Tab-separated table of C-alpha atoms in Angstrom:
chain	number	residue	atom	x	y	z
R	18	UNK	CA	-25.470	14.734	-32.123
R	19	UNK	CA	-24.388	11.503	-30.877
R	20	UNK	CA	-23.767	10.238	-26.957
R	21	UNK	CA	-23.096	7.316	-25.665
R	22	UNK	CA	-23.712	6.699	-21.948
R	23	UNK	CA	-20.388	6.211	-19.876
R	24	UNK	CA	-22.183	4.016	-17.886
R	25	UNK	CA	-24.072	1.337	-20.199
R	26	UNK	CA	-22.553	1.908	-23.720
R	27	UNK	CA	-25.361	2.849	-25.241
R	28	UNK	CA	-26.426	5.836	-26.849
R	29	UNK	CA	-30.295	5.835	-25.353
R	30	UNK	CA	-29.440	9.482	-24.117
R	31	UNK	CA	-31.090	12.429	-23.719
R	32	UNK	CA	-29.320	16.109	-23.887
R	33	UNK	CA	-30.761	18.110	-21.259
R	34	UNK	CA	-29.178	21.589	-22.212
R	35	UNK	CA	-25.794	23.118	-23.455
R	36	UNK	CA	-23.521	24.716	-21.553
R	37	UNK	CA	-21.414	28.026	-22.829
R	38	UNK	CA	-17.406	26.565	-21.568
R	39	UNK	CA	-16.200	30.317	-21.197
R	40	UNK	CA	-19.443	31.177	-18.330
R	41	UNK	CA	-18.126	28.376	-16.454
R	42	UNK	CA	-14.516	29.728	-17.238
R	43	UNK	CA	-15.810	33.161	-16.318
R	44	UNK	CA	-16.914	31.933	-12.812
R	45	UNK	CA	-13.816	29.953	-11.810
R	46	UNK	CA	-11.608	33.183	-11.981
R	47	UNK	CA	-13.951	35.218	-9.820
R	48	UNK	CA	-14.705	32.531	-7.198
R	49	UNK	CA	-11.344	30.669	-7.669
R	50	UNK	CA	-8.660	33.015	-9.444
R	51	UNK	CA	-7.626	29.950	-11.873
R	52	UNK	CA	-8.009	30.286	-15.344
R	53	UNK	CA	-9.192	27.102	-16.676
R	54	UNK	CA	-10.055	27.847	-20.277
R	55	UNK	CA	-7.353	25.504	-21.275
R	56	UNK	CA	-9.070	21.954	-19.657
R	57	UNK	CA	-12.014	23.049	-22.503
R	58	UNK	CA	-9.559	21.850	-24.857
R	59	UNK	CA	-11.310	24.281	-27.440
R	60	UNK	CA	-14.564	23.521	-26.872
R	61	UNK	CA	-16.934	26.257	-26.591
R	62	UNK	CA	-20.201	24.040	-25.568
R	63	UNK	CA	-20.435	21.248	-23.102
R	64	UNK	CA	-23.764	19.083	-23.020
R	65	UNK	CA	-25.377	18.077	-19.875
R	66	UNK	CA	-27.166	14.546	-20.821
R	67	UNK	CA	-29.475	11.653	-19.231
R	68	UNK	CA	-28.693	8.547	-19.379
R	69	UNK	CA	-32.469	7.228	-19.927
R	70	UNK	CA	-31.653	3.437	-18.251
R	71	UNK	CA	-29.722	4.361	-15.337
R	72	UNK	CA	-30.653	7.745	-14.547
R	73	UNK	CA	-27.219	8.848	-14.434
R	74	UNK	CA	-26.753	12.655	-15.643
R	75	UNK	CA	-22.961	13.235	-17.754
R	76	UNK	CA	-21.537	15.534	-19.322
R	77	UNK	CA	-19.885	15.360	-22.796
R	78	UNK	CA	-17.489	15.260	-24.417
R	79	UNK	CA	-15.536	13.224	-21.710
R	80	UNK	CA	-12.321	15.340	-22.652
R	81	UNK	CA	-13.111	18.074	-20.571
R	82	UNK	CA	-12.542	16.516	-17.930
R	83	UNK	CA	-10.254	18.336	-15.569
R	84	UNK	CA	-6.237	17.640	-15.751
R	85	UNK	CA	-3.606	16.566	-13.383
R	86	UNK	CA	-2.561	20.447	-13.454
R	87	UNK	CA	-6.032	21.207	-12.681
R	88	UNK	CA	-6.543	19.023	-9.080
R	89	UNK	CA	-2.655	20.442	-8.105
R	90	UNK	CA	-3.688	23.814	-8.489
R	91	UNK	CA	-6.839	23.458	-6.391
R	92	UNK	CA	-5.177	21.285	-3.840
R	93	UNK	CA	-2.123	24.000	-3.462
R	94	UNK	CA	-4.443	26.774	-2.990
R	95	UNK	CA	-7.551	25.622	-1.240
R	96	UNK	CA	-6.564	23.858	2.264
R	97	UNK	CA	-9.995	22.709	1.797
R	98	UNK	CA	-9.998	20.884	-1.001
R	99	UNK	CA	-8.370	17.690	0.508
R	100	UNK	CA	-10.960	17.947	4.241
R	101	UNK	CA	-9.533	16.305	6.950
R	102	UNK	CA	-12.959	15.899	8.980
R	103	UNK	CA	-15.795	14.871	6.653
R	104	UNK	CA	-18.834	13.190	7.904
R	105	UNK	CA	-18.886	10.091	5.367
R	106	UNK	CA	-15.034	9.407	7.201
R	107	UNK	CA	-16.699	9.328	10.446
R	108	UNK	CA	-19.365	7.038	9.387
R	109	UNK	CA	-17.508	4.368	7.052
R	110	UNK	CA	-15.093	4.145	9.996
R	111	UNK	CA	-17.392	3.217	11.948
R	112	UNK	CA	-19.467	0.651	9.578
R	113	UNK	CA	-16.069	-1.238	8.562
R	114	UNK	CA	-15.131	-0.889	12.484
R	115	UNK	CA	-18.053	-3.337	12.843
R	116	UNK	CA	-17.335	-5.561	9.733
R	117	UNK	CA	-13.763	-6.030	10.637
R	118	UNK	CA	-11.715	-6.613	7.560
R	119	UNK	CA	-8.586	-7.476	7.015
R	120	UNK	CA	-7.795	-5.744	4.407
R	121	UNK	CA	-8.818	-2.387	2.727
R	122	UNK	CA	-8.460	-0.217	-0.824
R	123	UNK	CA	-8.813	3.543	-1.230
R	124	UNK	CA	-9.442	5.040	-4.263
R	125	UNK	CA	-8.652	8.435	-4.983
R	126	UNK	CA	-6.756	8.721	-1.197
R	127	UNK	CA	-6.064	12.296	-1.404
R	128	UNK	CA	-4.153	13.418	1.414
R	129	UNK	CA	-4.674	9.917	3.329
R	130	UNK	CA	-6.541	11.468	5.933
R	131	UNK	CA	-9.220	8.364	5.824
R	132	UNK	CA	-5.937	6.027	5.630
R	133	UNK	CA	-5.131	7.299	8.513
R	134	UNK	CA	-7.690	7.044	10.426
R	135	UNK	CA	-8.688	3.297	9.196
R	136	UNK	CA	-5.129	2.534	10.361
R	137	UNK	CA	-5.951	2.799	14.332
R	138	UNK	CA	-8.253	-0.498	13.431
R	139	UNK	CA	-5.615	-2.540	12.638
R	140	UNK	CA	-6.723	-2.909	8.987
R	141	UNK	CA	-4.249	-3.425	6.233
R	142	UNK	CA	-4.761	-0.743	3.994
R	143	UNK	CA	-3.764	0.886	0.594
R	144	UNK	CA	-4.284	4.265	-1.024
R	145	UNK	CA	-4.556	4.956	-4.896
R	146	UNK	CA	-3.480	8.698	-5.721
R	147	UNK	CA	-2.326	10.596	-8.885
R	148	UNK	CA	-2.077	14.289	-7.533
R	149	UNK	CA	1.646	14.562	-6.795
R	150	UNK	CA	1.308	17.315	-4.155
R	151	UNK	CA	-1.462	14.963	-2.026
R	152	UNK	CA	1.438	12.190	-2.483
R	153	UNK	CA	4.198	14.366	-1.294
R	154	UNK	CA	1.870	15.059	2.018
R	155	UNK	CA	0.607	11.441	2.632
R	156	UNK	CA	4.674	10.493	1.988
R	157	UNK	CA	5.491	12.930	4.575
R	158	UNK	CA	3.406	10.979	6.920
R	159	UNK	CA	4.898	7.752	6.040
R	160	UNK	CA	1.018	6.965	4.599
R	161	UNK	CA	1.147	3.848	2.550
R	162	UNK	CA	-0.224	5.592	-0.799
R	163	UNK	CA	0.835	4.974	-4.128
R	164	UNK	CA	0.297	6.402	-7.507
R	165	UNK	CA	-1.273	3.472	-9.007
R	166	UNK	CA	-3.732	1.780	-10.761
R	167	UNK	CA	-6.903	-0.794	-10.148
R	168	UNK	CA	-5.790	-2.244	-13.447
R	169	UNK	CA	-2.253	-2.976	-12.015
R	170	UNK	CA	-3.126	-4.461	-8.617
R	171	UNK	CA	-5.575	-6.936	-10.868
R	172	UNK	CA	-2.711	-7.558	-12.317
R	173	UNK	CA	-0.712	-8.345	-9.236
R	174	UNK	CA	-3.741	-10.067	-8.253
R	175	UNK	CA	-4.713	-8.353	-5.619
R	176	UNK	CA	-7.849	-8.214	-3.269
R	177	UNK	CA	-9.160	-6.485	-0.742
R	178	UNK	CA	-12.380	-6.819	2.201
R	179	UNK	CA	-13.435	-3.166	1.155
R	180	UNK	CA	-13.306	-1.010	-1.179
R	181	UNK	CA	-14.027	2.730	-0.357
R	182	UNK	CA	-14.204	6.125	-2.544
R	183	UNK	CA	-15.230	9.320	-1.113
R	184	UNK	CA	-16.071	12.628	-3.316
R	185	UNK	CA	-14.083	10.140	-6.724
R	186	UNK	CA	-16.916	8.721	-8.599
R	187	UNK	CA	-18.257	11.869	-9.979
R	188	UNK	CA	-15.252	13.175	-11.359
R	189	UNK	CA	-15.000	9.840	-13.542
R	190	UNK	CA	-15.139	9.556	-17.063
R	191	UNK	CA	-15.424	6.214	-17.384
R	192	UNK	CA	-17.805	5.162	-14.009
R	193	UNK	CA	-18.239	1.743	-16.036
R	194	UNK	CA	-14.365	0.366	-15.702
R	195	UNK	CA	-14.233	1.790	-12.318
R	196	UNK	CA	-17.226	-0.321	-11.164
R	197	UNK	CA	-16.429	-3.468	-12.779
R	198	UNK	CA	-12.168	-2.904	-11.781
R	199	UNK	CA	-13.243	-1.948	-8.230
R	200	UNK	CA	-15.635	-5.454	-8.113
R	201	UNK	CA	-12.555	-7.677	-9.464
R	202	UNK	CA	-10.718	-6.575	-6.454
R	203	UNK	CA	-13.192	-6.864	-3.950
R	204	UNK	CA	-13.310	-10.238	-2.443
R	205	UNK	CA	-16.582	-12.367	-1.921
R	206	UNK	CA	-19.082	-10.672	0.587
R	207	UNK	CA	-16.539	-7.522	0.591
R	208	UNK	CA	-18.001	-4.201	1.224
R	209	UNK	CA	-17.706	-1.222	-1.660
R	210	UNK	CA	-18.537	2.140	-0.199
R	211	UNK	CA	-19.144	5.031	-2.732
R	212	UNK	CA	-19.977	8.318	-1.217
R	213	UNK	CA	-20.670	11.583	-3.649
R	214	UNK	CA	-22.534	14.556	-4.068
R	215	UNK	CA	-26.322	13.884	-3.690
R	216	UNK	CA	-28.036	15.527	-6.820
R	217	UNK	CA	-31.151	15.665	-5.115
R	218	UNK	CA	-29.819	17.414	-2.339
R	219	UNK	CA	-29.273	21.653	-1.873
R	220	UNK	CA	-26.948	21.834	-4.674
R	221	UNK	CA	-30.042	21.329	-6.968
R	222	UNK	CA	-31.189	25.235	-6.735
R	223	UNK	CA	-28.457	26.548	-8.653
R	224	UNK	CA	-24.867	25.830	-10.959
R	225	UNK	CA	-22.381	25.028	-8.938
R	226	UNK	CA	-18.748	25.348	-10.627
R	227	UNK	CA	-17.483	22.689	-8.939
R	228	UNK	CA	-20.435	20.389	-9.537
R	229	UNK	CA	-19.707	20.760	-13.267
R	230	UNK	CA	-16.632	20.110	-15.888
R	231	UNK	CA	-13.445	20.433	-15.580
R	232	UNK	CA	-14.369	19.561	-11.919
R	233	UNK	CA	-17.324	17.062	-11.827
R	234	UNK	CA	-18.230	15.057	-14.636
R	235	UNK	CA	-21.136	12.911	-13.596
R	236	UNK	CA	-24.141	13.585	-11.148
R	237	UNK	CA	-25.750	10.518	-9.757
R	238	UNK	CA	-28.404	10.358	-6.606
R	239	UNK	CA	-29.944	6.970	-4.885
R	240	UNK	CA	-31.858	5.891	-8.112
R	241	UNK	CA	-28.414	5.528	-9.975
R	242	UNK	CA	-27.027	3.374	-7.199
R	243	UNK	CA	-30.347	0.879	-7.221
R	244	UNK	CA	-29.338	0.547	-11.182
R	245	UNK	CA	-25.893	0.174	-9.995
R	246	UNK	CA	-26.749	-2.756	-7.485
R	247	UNK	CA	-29.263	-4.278	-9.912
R	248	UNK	CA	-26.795	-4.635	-12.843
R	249	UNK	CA	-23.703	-5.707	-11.550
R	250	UNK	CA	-25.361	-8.237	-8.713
R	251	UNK	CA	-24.753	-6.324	-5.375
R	252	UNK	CA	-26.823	-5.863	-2.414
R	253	UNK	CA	-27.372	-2.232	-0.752
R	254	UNK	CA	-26.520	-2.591	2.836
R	255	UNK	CA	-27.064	1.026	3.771
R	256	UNK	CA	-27.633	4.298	1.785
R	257	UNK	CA	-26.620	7.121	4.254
R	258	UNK	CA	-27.367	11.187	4.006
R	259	UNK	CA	-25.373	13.735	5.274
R	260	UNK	CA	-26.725	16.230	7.937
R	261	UNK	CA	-26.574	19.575	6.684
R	262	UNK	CA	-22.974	20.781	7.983
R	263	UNK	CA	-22.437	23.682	9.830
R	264	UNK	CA	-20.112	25.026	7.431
R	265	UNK	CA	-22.676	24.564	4.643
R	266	UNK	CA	-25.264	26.751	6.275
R	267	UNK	CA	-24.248	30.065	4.186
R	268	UNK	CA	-23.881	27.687	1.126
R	269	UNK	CA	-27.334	26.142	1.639
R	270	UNK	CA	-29.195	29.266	2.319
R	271	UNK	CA	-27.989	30.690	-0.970
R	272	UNK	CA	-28.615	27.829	-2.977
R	273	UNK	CA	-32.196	28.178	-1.809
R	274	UNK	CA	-32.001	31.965	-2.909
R	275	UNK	CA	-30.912	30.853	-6.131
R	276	UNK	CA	-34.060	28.536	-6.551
R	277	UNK	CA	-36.893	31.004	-5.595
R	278	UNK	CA	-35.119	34.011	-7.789
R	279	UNK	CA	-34.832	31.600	-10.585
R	280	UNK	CA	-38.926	31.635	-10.986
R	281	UNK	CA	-39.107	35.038	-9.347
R	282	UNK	CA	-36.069	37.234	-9.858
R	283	UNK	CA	-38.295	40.497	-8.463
R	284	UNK	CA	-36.248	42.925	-6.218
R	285	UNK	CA	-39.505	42.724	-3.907
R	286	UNK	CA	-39.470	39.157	-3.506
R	287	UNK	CA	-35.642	38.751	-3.121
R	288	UNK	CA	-35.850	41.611	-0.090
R	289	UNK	CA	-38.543	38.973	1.314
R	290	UNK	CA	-36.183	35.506	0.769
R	291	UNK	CA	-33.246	37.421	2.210
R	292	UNK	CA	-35.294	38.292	5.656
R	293	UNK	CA	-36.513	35.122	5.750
R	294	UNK	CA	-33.682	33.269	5.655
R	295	UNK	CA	-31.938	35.483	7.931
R	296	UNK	CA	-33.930	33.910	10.506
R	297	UNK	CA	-33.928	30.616	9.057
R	298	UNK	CA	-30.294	30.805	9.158
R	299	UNK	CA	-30.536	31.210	13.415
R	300	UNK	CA	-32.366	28.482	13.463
R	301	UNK	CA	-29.803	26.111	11.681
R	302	UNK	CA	-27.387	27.272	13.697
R	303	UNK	CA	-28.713	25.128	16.788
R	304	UNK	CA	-27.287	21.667	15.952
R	305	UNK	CA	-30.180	19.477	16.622
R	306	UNK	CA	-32.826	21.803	13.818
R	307	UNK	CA	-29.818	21.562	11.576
R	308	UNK	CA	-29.857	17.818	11.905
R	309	UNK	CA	-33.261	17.538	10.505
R	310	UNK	CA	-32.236	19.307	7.144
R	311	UNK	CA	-29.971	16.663	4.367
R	312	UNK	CA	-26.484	18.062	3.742
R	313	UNK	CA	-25.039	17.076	-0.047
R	314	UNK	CA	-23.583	13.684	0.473
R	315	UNK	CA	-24.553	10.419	0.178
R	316	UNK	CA	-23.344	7.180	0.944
R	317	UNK	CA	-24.258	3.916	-0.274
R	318	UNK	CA	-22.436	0.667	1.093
R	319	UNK	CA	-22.597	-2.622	-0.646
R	320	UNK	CA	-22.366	-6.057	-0.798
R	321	UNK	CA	-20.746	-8.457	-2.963
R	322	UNK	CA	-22.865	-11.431	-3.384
Protein backbone atom coordinates (compact mmCIF):
# COMPACT_ATOMS: atom_id res chain seq x y z
CA UNK A 1 0.00 0.00 0.00
CA UNK A 2 0.93 3.35 -1.04
CA UNK A 3 0.81 6.92 1.10
CA UNK A 4 1.88 9.93 0.43
CA UNK A 5 2.38 12.45 3.26
CA UNK A 6 -0.19 15.44 3.16
CA UNK A 7 2.36 17.41 4.44
CA UNK A 8 5.67 16.92 2.24
CA UNK A 9 4.46 14.93 -0.86
CA UNK A 10 6.29 12.20 -0.35
CA UNK A 11 5.53 8.79 0.28
CA UNK A 12 8.48 8.16 3.13
CA UNK A 13 5.52 6.90 5.41
CA UNK A 14 5.06 4.55 7.82
CA UNK A 15 1.48 2.76 8.65
CA UNK A 16 1.20 2.53 12.23
CA UNK A 17 -2.03 0.29 12.44
CA UNK A 18 -5.53 -0.12 10.72
CA UNK A 19 -8.48 0.97 11.93
CA UNK A 20 -12.00 -1.15 11.58
CA UNK A 21 -14.46 2.25 10.11
CA UNK A 22 -17.68 0.52 11.63
CA UNK A 23 -15.87 0.45 15.65
CA UNK A 24 -15.45 4.02 15.19
CA UNK A 25 -19.06 4.11 13.64
CA UNK A 26 -20.14 1.92 16.53
CA UNK A 27 -18.87 4.50 19.12
CA UNK A 28 -20.27 7.70 17.60
CA UNK A 29 -23.93 6.38 18.02
CA UNK A 30 -23.47 5.46 21.66
CA UNK A 31 -21.53 8.57 22.74
CA UNK A 32 -23.07 10.87 20.03
CA UNK A 33 -26.44 9.30 18.59
CA UNK A 34 -25.22 10.19 14.84
CA UNK A 35 -24.78 7.61 12.51
CA UNK A 36 -21.82 8.37 10.51
CA UNK A 37 -21.23 5.24 8.48
CA UNK A 38 -21.91 7.24 5.43
CA UNK A 39 -18.59 9.89 5.75
CA UNK A 40 -16.61 6.17 5.38
CA UNK A 41 -17.64 6.46 1.93
CA UNK A 42 -17.43 2.51 1.86
CA UNK A 43 -14.43 2.04 3.37
CA UNK A 44 -14.18 -0.55 5.91
CA UNK A 45 -10.35 0.22 7.08
CA UNK A 46 -8.75 3.52 7.77
CA UNK A 47 -4.81 3.63 8.27
CA UNK A 48 -3.22 5.63 10.92
CA UNK A 49 0.39 6.61 9.32
CA UNK A 50 3.80 8.57 10.19
CA UNK A 51 5.03 10.83 8.28
CA UNK A 52 8.88 9.80 8.89
CA UNK A 53 10.31 13.68 8.04
CA UNK A 54 7.94 15.72 9.86
CA UNK A 55 6.61 13.62 12.46
CA UNK A 56 3.20 14.38 11.56
CA UNK A 57 0.69 11.31 12.22
CA UNK A 58 -2.49 11.14 9.21
CA UNK A 59 -4.84 9.22 8.46
CA UNK A 60 -5.73 7.80 4.99
CA UNK A 61 -7.43 7.81 2.65
CA UNK A 62 -8.05 11.67 2.92
CA UNK A 63 -11.79 11.00 1.78
CA UNK A 64 -12.97 10.20 5.00
CA UNK A 65 -12.75 13.13 6.05
CA UNK A 66 -15.89 14.38 7.71
CA UNK A 67 -18.67 16.36 5.48
CA UNK A 68 -20.37 19.64 5.64
CA UNK A 69 -23.50 17.48 6.95
CA UNK A 70 -21.24 16.06 9.42
CA UNK A 71 -19.88 19.57 11.38
CA UNK A 72 -23.93 20.85 11.09
CA UNK A 73 -25.06 17.97 12.83
CA UNK A 74 -22.53 18.25 15.65
CA UNK A 75 -22.81 21.97 15.86
CA UNK A 76 -26.90 21.68 16.08
CA UNK A 77 -26.73 19.22 18.76
CA UNK A 78 -23.73 19.81 20.93
CA UNK A 79 -23.81 23.60 22.35
CA UNK A 80 -20.34 22.65 22.96
CA UNK A 81 -18.99 22.07 19.96
CA UNK A 82 -18.55 25.78 18.90
CA UNK A 83 -16.98 26.93 23.02
CA UNK A 84 -17.41 30.31 23.70
CA UNK A 85 -14.62 30.46 26.56
CA UNK A 86 -11.52 28.50 25.54
CA UNK A 87 -8.21 29.15 27.04
CA UNK A 88 -6.09 29.55 23.67
CA UNK A 89 -8.95 32.74 23.06
CA UNK A 90 -7.88 34.17 26.24
CA UNK A 91 -4.29 33.91 25.53
CA UNK A 92 -3.97 34.93 21.67
CA UNK A 93 -6.05 37.94 22.76
CA UNK A 94 -3.85 38.84 24.83
CA UNK A 95 -0.44 38.17 22.72
CA UNK A 96 -1.95 40.15 19.56
CA UNK A 97 -3.28 42.80 22.32
CA UNK A 98 0.48 43.44 22.73
CA UNK A 99 1.51 43.21 18.99
CA UNK A 100 -1.15 45.55 17.89
CA UNK A 101 -2.15 44.82 14.36
CA UNK A 102 -4.10 46.32 12.17
CA UNK A 103 -5.51 43.85 10.64
CA UNK A 104 -6.51 40.16 11.37
CA UNK A 105 -7.75 36.63 9.51
CA UNK A 106 -9.65 33.77 11.12
CA UNK A 107 -9.74 30.60 9.78
CA UNK A 108 -12.32 28.24 10.47
CA UNK A 109 -14.37 31.24 12.68
CA UNK A 110 -17.02 29.05 13.89
CA UNK A 111 -19.48 30.88 15.74
CA UNK A 112 -17.17 34.18 15.79
CA UNK A 113 -16.84 34.05 19.34
CA UNK A 114 -12.85 34.92 18.97
CA UNK A 115 -14.08 37.67 16.28
CA UNK A 116 -15.75 39.00 18.74
CA UNK A 117 -13.73 39.34 21.21
CA UNK A 118 -10.60 40.60 18.94
CA UNK A 119 -13.11 43.30 17.92
CA UNK A 120 -12.98 45.31 21.44
CA UNK A 121 -9.10 45.96 20.22
CA UNK A 122 -9.93 47.87 17.49
CA UNK A 123 -8.48 45.34 15.01
CA UNK A 124 -9.89 44.94 11.57
CA UNK A 125 -10.85 41.55 11.34
CA UNK A 126 -12.29 38.73 9.06
CA UNK A 127 -13.72 35.28 9.63
CA UNK A 128 -13.55 32.25 7.11
CA UNK A 129 -16.54 29.72 7.76
CA UNK A 130 -18.29 26.94 5.72
CA UNK A 131 -20.80 25.48 8.38
CA UNK A 132 -24.01 27.29 7.44
CA UNK A 133 -25.63 27.03 10.91
CA UNK A 134 -22.22 28.79 12.65
CA UNK A 135 -22.86 31.50 9.73
CA UNK A 136 -26.46 31.96 10.45
CA UNK A 137 -25.33 32.65 14.33
CA UNK A 138 -22.23 34.90 13.66
CA UNK A 139 -24.87 36.77 10.94
CA UNK A 140 -27.21 37.15 13.71
CA UNK A 141 -24.61 39.07 15.50
CA UNK A 142 -23.81 41.23 12.66
CA UNK A 143 -20.10 39.25 12.88
CA UNK A 144 -18.16 40.04 9.79
CA UNK A 145 -17.78 36.21 8.65
CA UNK A 146 -17.94 34.93 5.34
CA UNK A 147 -18.04 31.63 3.66
CA UNK A 148 -14.90 31.96 1.82
CA UNK A 149 -11.77 30.95 0.76
CA UNK A 150 -7.76 31.72 1.41
CA UNK A 151 -7.48 31.03 -2.28
CA UNK A 152 -10.01 33.87 -3.08
CA UNK A 153 -8.76 36.65 -0.79
CA UNK A 154 -5.12 35.84 -2.60
CA UNK A 155 -6.91 36.49 -5.26
CA UNK A 156 -8.34 39.78 -4.15
CA UNK A 157 -4.99 40.30 -2.87
CA UNK A 158 -5.47 40.45 0.38
CA UNK A 159 -3.27 40.57 3.62
CA UNK A 160 -3.48 40.51 6.94
CA UNK A 161 -0.99 41.28 10.45
CA UNK A 162 -2.21 37.79 11.83
CA UNK A 163 -3.36 34.95 10.99
CA UNK A 164 -5.08 32.72 13.70
CA UNK A 165 -6.74 29.04 13.69
CA UNK A 166 -7.95 27.43 16.74
CA UNK A 167 -9.02 23.52 16.97
CA UNK A 168 -8.81 23.80 12.32
CA UNK A 169 -5.53 22.38 11.46
CA UNK A 170 -6.19 18.89 12.46
CA UNK A 171 -9.23 18.39 10.70
CA UNK A 172 -7.25 19.29 7.35
CA UNK A 173 -6.64 17.18 4.58
CA UNK A 174 -4.40 19.05 2.89
CA UNK A 175 -2.20 20.91 6.03
CA UNK A 176 0.37 21.69 3.06
CA UNK A 177 -1.95 24.39 0.97
CA UNK A 178 -3.22 25.66 4.18
CA UNK A 179 0.32 26.55 5.38
CA UNK A 180 1.69 27.91 2.32
CA UNK A 181 -2.14 29.92 1.48
CA UNK A 182 -2.19 31.11 5.12
CA UNK A 183 1.79 32.50 4.61
CA UNK A 184 0.77 34.36 1.18
CA UNK A 185 -1.64 36.30 3.20
CA UNK A 186 0.27 37.07 6.07
CA UNK A 187 2.22 40.19 5.69
CA UNK A 188 6.05 40.58 6.53
CA UNK A 189 6.81 40.04 10.34
CA UNK A 190 2.91 39.01 10.71
CA UNK A 191 2.05 36.64 13.39
CA UNK A 192 0.33 32.98 12.45
CA UNK A 193 -1.14 31.36 15.52
CA UNK A 194 -2.12 27.61 15.20
CA UNK A 195 -3.54 26.08 18.27
CA UNK A 196 -4.69 22.12 18.24
CA UNK A 197 -4.92 19.14 20.13
CA UNK A 198 -1.52 18.27 21.77
CA UNK A 199 -0.83 14.50 20.89
CA UNK A 200 1.42 14.22 23.63
CA UNK A 201 -0.94 15.38 25.99
CA UNK A 202 -3.93 13.13 28.10
CA UNK A 203 -5.64 12.18 25.02
CA UNK A 204 -2.64 9.79 24.38
CA UNK A 205 -4.06 6.91 26.90
CA UNK A 206 -6.84 5.95 24.84
CA UNK A 207 -9.07 6.42 21.17
CA UNK A 208 -10.77 9.25 21.25
CA UNK A 209 -13.71 9.45 18.51
CA UNK A 210 -13.31 12.78 18.00
CA UNK A 211 -9.53 12.70 17.76
CA UNK A 212 -9.98 10.39 14.75
CA UNK A 213 -11.80 10.40 11.09
CA UNK A 214 -14.57 11.69 10.08
CA UNK A 215 -13.67 14.21 12.88
CA UNK A 216 -9.83 14.70 13.08
CA UNK A 217 -7.65 13.86 10.38
CA UNK A 218 -4.16 14.74 11.44
CA UNK A 219 -2.38 14.62 14.95
CA UNK A 220 0.59 16.86 15.29
CA UNK A 221 2.51 17.88 18.79
CA UNK A 222 5.58 20.56 19.19
CA UNK A 223 8.06 18.43 17.05
CA UNK A 224 5.69 18.90 13.94
CA UNK A 225 5.60 22.64 14.45
CA UNK A 226 9.73 22.90 14.72
CA UNK A 227 9.50 21.01 11.09
CA UNK A 228 6.85 23.42 10.31
CA UNK A 229 9.03 26.59 11.23
CA UNK A 230 12.17 25.01 9.76
CA UNK A 231 10.69 24.40 6.27
CA UNK A 232 8.72 27.18 5.40
CA UNK A 233 11.28 29.97 7.11
CA UNK A 234 9.34 31.08 10.30
CA UNK A 235 10.44 31.81 13.69
CA UNK A 236 8.58 30.27 16.91
CA UNK A 237 7.76 33.13 19.12
CA UNK A 238 5.97 31.13 21.77
CA UNK A 239 4.68 27.49 22.04
CA UNK A 240 1.96 27.62 24.81
CA UNK A 241 0.18 24.50 26.86
CA UNK A 242 -3.05 24.45 28.15
CA UNK A 243 -3.70 23.95 31.96
CA UNK A 244 -5.68 21.03 32.50
CA UNK A 245 -9.40 22.53 32.48
CA UNK A 246 -11.72 22.03 35.03
CA UNK A 247 -14.15 20.57 32.80
CA UNK A 248 -11.56 18.06 31.57
CA UNK A 249 -10.94 16.60 34.98
CA UNK A 250 -13.51 13.52 34.49
CA UNK A 251 -12.11 13.28 30.87
CA UNK A 252 -8.48 13.21 32.05
CA UNK A 253 -8.90 10.83 34.85
CA UNK A 254 -10.40 8.30 32.47
CA UNK A 255 -8.01 8.65 29.86
CA UNK A 256 -5.46 7.70 32.49
CA UNK A 257 -7.76 4.60 33.34
CA UNK A 258 -7.66 3.72 29.87
CA UNK A 259 -3.73 3.69 29.84
CA UNK A 260 -3.02 1.52 32.98
CA UNK A 261 -6.01 -1.12 31.93
CA UNK A 262 -4.54 -1.20 28.53
CA UNK A 263 -1.25 -3.15 30.03
CA UNK A 264 -3.27 -4.41 32.97
CA UNK A 265 -6.96 -4.93 32.27
CA UNK A 266 -7.24 -7.09 35.85
CA UNK A 267 -10.53 -6.42 37.81
CA UNK A 268 -8.02 -6.15 40.92
CA UNK A 269 -5.98 -3.55 39.54
CA UNK A 270 -8.84 -1.47 37.96
CA UNK A 271 -10.65 -1.51 41.72
CA UNK A 272 -7.07 0.01 42.74
CA UNK A 273 -6.86 2.90 39.66
CA UNK A 274 -10.48 3.77 40.37
CA UNK A 275 -9.68 4.55 44.32
CA UNK A 276 -6.84 6.18 43.44
CA UNK A 277 -8.00 8.50 41.26
CA UNK A 278 -10.92 9.20 43.28
CA UNK A 279 -8.64 11.06 45.38
CA UNK A 280 -6.56 12.29 42.73
CA UNK A 281 -9.59 13.72 41.30
CA UNK A 282 -10.04 16.06 44.86
CA UNK A 283 -6.96 17.13 44.42
CA UNK A 284 -7.44 18.60 40.81
CA UNK A 285 -10.25 20.11 41.84
CA UNK A 286 -8.22 22.93 43.79
CA UNK A 287 -7.23 25.25 40.90
CA UNK A 288 -3.68 25.93 41.65
CA UNK A 289 -2.67 21.54 41.75
CA UNK A 290 -4.73 21.51 38.60
CA UNK A 291 -2.51 24.15 37.12
CA UNK A 292 0.51 22.06 37.40
CA UNK A 293 -1.03 19.18 35.21
CA UNK A 294 -1.02 20.07 30.85
CA UNK A 295 -4.58 20.19 29.49
CA UNK A 296 -4.79 19.02 25.50
CA UNK A 297 -4.00 22.17 23.66
CA UNK A 298 -1.26 23.72 22.33
CA UNK A 299 -0.38 26.82 20.87
CA UNK A 300 2.40 27.81 18.80
CA UNK A 301 2.73 31.56 17.52
CA UNK A 302 4.97 32.54 14.72
CA UNK A 303 6.84 34.79 12.89
CA UNK A 304 7.17 35.65 9.39
CA UNK A 305 10.66 36.46 8.60
Amino acid sequence: MQVSSPITGQNNVKILREVLTNDIVNTWKELFGLDIKKEFRGNEKIYLCLCVESGLLFYSPSEVAGSDSLYKSLSEKFDWYYGDDKWEFDIAFDIIKKYNPKSLLEIGAGRGHFIEKIQSLGVSSLGLEFNKEALAFAENKKLPIINSTMESLIFQKKSYDVVVSFEVFEHLTDPKAYLEESLQLLTQNGLMIIAVPNRKSFIRHADVALEMPPHHMLSMDVDFFKYIAKSYNLEILKTLYEPLAEYHIDYYLWMIKQGYLSFTPSRKVNKVISVFLKMFKTLLEIGWIRSLFRGQTIMVVFKKK
